[in-house]
PDB file of N, CA and C in Angstrom:
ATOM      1  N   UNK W  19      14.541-224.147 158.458  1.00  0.00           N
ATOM      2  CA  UNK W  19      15.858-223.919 157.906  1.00  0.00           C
ATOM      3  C   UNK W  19      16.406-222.598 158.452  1.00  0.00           C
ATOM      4  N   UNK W  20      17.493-222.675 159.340  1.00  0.00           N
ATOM      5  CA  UNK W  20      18.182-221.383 160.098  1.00  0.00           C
ATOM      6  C   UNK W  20      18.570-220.377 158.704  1.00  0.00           C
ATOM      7  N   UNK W  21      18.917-221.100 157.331  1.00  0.00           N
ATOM      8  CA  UNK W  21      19.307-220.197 156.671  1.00  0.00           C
ATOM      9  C   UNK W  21      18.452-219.416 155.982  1.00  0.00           C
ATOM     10  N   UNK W  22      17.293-219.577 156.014  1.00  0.00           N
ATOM     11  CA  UNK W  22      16.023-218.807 155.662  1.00  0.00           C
ATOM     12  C   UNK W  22      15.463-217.496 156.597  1.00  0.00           C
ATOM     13  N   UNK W  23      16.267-217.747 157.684  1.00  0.00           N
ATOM     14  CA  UNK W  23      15.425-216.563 159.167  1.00  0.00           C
ATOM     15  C   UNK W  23      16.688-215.143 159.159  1.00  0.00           C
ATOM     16  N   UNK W  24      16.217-214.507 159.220  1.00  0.00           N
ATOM     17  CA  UNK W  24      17.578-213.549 159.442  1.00  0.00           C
ATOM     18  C   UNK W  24      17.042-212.792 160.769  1.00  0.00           C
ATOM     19  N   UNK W  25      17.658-212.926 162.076  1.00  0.00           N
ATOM     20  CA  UNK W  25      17.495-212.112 162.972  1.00  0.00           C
ATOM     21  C   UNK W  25      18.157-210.904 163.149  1.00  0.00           C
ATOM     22  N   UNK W  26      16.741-209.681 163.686  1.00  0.00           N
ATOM     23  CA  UNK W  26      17.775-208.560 163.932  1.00  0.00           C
ATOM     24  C   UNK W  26      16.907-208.153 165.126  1.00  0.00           C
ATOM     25  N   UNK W  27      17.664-207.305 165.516  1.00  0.00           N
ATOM     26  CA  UNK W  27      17.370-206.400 166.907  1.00  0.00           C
ATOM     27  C   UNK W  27      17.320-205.305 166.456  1.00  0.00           C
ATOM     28  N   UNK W  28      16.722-204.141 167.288  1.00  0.00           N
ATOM     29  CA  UNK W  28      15.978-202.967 167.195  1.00  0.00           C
ATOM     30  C   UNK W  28      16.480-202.229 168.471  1.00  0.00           C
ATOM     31  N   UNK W  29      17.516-201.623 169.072  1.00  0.00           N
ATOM     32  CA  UNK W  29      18.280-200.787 169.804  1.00  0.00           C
ATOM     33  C   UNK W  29      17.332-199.865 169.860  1.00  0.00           C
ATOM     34  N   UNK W  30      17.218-198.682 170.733  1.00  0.00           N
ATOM     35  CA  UNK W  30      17.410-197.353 170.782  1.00  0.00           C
ATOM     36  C   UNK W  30      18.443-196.965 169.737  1.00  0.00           C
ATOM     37  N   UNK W  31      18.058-195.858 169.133  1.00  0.00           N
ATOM     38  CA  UNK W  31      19.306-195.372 168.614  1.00  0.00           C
ATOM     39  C   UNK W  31      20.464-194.578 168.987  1.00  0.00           C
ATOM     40  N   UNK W  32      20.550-194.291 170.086  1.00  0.00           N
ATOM     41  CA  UNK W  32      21.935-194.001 170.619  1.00  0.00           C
ATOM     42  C   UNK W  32      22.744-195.110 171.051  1.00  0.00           C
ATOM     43  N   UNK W  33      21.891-196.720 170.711  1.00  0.00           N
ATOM     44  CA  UNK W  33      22.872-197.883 171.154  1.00  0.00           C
ATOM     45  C   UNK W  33      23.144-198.990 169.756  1.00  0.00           C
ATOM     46  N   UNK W  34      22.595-198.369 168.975  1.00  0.00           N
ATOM     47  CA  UNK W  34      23.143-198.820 167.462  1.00  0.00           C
ATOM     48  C   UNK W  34      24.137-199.363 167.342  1.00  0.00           C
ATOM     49  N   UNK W  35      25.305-198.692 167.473  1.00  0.00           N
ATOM     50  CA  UNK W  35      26.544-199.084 167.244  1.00  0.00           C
ATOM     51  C   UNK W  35      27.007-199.578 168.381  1.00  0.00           C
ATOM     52  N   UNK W  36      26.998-199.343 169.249  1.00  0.00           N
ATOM     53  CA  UNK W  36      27.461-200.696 170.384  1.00  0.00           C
ATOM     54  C   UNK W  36      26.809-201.840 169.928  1.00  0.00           C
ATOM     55  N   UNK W  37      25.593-201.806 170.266  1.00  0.00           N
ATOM     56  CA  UNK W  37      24.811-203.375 169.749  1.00  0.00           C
ATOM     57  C   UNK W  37      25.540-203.898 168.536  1.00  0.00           C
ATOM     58  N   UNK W  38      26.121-203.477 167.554  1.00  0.00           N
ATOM     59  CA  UNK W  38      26.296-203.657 166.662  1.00  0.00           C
ATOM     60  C   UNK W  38      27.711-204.526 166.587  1.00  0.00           C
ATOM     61  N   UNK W  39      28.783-203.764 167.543  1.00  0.00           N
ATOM     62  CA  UNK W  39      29.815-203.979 167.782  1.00  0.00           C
ATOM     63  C   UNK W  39      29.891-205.026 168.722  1.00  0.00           C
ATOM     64  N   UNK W  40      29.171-205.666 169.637  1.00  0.00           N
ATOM     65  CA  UNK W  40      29.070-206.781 170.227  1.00  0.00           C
ATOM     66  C   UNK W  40      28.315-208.047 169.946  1.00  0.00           C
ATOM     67  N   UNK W  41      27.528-207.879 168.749  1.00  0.00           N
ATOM     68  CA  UNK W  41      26.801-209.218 168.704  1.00  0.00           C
ATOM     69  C   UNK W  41      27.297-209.511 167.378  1.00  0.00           C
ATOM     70  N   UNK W  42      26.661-210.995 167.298  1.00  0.00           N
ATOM     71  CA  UNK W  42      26.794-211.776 166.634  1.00  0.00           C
ATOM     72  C   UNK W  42      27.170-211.552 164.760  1.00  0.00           C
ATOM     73  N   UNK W  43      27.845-211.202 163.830  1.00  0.00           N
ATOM     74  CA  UNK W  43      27.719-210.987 162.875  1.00  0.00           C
ATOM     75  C   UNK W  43      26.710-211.123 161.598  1.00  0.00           C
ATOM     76  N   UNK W  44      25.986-212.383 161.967  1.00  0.00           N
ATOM     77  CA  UNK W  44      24.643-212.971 161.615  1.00  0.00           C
ATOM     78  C   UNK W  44      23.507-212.625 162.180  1.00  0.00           C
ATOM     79  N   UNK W  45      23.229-211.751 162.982  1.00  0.00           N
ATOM     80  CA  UNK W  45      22.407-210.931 163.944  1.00  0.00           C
ATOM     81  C   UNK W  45      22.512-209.376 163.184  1.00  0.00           C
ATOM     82  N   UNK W  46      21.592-209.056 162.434  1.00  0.00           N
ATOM     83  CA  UNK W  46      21.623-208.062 162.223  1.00  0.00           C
ATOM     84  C   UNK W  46      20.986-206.597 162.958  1.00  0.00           C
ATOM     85  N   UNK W  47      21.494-205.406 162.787  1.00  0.00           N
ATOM     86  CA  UNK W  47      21.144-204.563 163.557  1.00  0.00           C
ATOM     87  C   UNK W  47      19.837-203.277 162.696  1.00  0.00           C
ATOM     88  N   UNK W  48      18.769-203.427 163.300  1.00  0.00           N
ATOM     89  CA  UNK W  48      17.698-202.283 162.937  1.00  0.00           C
ATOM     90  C   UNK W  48      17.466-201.188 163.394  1.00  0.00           C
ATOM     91  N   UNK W  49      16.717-199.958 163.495  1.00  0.00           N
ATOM     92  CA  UNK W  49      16.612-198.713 163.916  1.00  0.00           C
ATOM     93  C   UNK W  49      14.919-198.934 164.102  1.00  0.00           C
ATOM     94  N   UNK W  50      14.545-198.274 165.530  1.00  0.00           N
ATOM     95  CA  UNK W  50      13.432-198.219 165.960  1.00  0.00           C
ATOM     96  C   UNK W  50      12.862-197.334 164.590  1.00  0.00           C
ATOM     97  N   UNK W  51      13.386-196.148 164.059  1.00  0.00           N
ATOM     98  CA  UNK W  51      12.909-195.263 163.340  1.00  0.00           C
ATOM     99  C   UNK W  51      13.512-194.473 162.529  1.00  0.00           C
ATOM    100  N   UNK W  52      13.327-194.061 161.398  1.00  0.00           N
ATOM    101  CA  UNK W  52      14.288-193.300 160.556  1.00  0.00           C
ATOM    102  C   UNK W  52      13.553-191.900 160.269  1.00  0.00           C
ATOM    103  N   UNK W  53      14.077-191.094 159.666  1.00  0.00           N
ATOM    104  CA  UNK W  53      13.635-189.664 159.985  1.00  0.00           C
ATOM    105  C   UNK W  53      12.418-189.129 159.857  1.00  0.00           C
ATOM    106  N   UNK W  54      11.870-188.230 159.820  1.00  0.00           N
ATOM    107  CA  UNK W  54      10.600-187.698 159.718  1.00  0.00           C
ATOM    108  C   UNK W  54      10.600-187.245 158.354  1.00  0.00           C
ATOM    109  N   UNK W  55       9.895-187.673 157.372  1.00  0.00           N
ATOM    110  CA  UNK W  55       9.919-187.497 155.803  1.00  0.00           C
ATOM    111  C   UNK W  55       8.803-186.858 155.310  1.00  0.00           C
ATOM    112  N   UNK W  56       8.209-185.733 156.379  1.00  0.00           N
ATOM    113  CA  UNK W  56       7.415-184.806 156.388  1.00  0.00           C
ATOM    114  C   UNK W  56       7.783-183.685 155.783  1.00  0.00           C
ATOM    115  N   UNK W  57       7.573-182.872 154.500  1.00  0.00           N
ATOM    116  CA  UNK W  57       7.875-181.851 154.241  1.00  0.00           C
ATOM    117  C   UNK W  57       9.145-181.986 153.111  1.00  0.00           C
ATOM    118  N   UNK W  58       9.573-180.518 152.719  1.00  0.00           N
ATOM    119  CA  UNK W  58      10.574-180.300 151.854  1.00  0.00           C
ATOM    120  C   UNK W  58      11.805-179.902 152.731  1.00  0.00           C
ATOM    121  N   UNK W  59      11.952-179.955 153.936  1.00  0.00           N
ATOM    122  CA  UNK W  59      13.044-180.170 154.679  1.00  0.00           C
ATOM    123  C   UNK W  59      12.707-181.178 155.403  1.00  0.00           C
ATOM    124  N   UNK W  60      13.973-182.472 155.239  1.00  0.00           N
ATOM    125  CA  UNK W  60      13.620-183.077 156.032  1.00  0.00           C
ATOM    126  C   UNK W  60      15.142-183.713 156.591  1.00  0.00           C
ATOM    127  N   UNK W  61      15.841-182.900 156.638  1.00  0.00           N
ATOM    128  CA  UNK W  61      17.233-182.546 157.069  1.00  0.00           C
ATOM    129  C   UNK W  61      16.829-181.959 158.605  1.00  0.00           C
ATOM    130  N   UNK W  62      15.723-182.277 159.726  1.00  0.00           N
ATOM    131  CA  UNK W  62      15.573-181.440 160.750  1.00  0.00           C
ATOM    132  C   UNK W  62      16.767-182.002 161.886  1.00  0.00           C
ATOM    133  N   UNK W  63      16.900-180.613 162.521  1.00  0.00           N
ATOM    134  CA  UNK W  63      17.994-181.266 163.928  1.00  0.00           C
ATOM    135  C   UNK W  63      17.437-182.313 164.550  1.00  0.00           C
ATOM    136  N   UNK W  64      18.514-183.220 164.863  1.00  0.00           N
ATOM    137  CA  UNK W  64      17.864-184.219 165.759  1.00  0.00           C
ATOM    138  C   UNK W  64      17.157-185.555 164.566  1.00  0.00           C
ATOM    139  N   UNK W  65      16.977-185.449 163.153  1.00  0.00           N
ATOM    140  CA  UNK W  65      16.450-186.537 162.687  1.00  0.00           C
ATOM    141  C   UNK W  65      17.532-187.249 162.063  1.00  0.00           C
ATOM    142  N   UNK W  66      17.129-188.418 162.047  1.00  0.00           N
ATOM    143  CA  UNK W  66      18.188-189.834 161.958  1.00  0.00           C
ATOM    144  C   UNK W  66      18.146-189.974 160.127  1.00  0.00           C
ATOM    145  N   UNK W  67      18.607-190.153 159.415  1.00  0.00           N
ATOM    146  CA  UNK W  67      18.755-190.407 158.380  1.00  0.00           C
ATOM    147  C   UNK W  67      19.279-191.613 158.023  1.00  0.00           C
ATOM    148  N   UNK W  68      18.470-192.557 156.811  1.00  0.00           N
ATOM    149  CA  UNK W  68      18.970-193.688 156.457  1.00  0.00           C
ATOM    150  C   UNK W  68      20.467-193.628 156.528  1.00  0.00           C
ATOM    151  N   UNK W  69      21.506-192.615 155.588  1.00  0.00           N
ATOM    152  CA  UNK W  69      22.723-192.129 155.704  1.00  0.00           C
ATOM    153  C   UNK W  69      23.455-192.600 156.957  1.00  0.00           C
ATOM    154  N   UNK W  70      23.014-192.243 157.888  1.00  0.00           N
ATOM    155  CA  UNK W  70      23.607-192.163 159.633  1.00  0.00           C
ATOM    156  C   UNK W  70      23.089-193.738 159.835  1.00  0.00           C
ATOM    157  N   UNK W  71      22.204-194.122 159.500  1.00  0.00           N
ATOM    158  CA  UNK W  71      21.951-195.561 159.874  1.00  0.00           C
ATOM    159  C   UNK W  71      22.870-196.561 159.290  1.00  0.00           C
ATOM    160  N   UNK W  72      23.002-196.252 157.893  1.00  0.00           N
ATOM    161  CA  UNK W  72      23.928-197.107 157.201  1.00  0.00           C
ATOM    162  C   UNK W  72      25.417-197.163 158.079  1.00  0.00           C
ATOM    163  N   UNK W  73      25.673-195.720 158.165  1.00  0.00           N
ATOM    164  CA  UNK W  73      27.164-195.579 158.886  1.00  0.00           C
ATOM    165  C   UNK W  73      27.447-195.872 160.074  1.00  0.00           C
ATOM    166  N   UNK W  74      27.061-196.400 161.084  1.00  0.00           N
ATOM    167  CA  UNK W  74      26.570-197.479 162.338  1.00  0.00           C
ATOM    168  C   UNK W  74      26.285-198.717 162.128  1.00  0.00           C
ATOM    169  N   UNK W  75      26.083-199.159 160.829  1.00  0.00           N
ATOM    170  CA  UNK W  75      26.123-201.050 160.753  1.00  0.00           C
ATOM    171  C   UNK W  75      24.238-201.103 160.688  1.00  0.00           C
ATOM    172  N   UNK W  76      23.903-200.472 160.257  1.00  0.00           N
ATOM    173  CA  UNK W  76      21.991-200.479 160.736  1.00  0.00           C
ATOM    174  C   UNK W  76      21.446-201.167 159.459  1.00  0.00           C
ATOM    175  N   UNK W  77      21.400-202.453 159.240  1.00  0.00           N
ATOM    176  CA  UNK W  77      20.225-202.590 157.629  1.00  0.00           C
ATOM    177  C   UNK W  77      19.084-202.647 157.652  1.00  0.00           C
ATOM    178  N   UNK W  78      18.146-202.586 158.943  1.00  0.00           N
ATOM    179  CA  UNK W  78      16.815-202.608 159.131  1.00  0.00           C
ATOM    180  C   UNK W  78      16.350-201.407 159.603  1.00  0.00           C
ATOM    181  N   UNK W  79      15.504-201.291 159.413  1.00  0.00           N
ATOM    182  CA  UNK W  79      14.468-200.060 160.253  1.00  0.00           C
ATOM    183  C   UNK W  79      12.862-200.495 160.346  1.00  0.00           C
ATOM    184  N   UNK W  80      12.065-200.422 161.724  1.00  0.00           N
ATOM    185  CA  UNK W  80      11.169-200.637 162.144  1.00  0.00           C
ATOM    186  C   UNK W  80      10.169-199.593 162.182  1.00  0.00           C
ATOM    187  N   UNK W  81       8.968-199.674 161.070  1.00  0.00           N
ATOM    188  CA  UNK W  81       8.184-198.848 160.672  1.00  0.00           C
ATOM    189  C   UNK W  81       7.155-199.105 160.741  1.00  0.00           C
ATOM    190  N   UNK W  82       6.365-198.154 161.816  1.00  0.00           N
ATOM    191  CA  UNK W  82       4.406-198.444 161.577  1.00  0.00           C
ATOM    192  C   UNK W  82       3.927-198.669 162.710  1.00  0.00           C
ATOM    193  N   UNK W  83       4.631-198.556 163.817  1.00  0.00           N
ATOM    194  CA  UNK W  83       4.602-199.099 165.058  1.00  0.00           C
ATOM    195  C   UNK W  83       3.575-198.252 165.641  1.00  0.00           C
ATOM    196  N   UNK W  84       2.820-199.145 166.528  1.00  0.00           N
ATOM    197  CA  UNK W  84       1.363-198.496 167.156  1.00  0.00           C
ATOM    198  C   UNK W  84       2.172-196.859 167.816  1.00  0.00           C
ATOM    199  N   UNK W  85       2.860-197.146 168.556  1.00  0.00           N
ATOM    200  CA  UNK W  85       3.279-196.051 169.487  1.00  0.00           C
ATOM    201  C   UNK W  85       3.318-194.695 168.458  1.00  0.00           C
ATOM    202  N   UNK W  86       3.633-194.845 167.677  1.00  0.00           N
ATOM    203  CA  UNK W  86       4.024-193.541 166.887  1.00  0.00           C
ATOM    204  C   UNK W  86       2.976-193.090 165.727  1.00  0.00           C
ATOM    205  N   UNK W  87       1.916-194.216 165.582  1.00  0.00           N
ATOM    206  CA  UNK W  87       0.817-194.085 165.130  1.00  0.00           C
ATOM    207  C   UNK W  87      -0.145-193.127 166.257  1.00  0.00           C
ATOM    208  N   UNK W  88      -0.199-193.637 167.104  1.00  0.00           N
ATOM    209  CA  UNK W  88      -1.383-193.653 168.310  1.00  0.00           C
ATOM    210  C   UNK W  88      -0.944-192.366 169.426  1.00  0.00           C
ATOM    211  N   UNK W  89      -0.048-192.052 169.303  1.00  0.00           N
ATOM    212  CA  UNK W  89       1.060-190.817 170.150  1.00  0.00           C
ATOM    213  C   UNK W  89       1.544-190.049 169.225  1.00  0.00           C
ATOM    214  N   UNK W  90       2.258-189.954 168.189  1.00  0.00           N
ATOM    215  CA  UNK W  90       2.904-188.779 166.914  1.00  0.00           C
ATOM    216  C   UNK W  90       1.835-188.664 165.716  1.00  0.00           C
ATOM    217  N   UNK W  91       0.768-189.351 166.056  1.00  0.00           N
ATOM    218  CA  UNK W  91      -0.251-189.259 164.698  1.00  0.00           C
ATOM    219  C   UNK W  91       0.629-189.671 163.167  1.00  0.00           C
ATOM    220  N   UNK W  92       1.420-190.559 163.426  1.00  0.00           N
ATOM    221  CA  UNK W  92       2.125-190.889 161.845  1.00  0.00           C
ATOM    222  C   UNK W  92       0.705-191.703 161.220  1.00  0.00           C
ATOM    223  N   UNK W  93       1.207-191.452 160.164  1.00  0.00           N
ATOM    224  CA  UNK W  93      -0.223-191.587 158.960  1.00  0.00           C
ATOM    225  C   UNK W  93       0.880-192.508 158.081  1.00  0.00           C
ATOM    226  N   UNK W  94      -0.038-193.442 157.193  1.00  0.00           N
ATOM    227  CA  UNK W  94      -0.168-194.250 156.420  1.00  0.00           C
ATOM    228  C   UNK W  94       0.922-193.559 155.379  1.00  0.00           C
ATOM    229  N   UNK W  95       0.624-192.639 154.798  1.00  0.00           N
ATOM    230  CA  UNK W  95       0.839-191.422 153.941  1.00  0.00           C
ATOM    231  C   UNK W  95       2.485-191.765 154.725  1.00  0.00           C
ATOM    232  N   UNK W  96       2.595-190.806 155.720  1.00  0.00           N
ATOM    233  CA  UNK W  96       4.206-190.787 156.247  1.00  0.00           C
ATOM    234  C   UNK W  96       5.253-192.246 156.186  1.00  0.00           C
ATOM    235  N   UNK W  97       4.241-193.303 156.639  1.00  0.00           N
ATOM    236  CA  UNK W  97       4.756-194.368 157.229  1.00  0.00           C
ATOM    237  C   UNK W  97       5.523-194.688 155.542  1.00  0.00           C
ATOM    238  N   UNK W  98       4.736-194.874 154.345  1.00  0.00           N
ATOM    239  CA  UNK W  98       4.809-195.268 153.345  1.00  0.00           C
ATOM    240  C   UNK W  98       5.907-194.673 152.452  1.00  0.00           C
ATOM    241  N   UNK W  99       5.956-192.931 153.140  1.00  0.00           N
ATOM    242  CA  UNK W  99       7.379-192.744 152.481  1.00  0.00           C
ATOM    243  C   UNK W  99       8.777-193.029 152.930  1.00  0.00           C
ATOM    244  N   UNK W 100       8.290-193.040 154.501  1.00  0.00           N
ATOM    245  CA  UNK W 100       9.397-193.423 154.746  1.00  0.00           C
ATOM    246  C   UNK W 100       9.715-195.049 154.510  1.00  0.00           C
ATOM    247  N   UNK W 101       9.184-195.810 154.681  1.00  0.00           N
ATOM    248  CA  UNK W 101       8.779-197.147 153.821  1.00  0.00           C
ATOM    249  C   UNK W 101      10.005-197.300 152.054  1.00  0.00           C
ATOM    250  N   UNK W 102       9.806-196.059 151.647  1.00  0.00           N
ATOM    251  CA  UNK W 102      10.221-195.910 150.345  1.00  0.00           C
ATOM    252  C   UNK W 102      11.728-195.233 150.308  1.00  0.00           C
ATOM    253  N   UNK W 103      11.668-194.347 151.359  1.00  0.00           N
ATOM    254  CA  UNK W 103      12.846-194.088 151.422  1.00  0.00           C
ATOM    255  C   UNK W 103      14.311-194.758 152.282  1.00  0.00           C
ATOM    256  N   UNK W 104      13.458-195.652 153.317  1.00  0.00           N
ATOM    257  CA  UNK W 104      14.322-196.854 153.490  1.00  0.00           C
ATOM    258  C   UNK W 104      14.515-197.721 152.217  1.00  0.00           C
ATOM    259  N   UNK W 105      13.743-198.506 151.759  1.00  0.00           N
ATOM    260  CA  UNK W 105      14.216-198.825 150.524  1.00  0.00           C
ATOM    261  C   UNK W 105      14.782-198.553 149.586  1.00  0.00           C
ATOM    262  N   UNK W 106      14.524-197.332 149.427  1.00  0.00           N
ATOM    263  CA  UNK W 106      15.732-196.740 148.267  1.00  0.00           C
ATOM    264  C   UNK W 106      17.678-196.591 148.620  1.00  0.00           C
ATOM    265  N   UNK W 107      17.205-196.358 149.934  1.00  0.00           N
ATOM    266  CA  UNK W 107      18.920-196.618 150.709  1.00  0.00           C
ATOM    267  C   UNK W 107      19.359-198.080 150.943  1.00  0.00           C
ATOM    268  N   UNK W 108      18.589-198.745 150.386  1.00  0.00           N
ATOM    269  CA  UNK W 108      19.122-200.198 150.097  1.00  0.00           C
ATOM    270  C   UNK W 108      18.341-200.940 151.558  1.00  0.00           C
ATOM    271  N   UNK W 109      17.773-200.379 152.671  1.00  0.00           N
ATOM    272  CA  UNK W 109      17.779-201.138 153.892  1.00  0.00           C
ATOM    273  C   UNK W 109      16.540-201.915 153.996  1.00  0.00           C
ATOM    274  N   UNK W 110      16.365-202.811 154.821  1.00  0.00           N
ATOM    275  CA  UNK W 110      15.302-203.934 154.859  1.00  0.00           C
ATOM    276  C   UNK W 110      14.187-202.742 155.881  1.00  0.00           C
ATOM    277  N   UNK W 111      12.937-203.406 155.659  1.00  0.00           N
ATOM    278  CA  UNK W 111      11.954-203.103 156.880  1.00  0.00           C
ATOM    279  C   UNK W 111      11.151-203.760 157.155  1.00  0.00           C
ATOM    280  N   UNK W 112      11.031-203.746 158.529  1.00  0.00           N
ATOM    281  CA  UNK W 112      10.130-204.514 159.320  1.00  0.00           C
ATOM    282  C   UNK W 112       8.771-203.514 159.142  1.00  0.00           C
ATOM    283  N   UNK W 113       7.676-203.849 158.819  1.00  0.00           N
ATOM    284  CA  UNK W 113       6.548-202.793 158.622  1.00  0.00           C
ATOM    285  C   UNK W 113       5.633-203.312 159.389  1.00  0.00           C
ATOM    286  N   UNK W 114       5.096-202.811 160.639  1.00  0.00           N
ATOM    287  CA  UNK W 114       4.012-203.164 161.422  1.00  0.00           C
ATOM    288  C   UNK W 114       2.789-202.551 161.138  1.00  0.00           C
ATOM    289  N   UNK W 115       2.272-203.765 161.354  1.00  0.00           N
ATOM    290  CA  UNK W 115       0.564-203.328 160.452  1.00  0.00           C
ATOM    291  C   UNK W 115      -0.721-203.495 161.933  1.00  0.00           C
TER     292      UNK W 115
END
């Protein structure tokens, strides 16, 4: 049943909003990654915020991914808040295990 599948794509994030603006309306648009939710600042230059995702058309975000496990040392611990804090901004996630 097509109405059961919801496809989305996963841009770079400097191509968010183009992708967004050219495809399909039923094609939804995700974020490789949302900010670093390390610490009591986590307002750092350069990090993406659910906020900024929402405001680009973004309802997904892609979390857990070997690369950033296995290369940035993200931990379970990190993955999970940010996990929580996508969810709390209302957005879906793809969680790779």
């Amino acid at each position: 049943d097509q109405e059961a599948v919801e496809l989305c794509v996963n841009p770079p994030f400097v191509f968010l909003d183009r992708v967004r603006s050219r495809i399909a309306r039923n094609i939804v648009v995700g974020s490789q990654n949302v900010f670093d939710a390390r610490g009591p600042n986590q307002a750092n230059t350069g990090a993406i915020t659910t906020n900024m995702l929402r405001a680009v058309g973004c309802d997904w975000v892609l979390l857990g991914h070997s690369d950033r496990r296995n290369n940035l040392g993200e931990t379970d611990k990190l993955i999970s808040d940010k996990v929580r804090k996508a969810l709390d901004a209302g957005m879906g996630v793809t969680l790779t295990i």
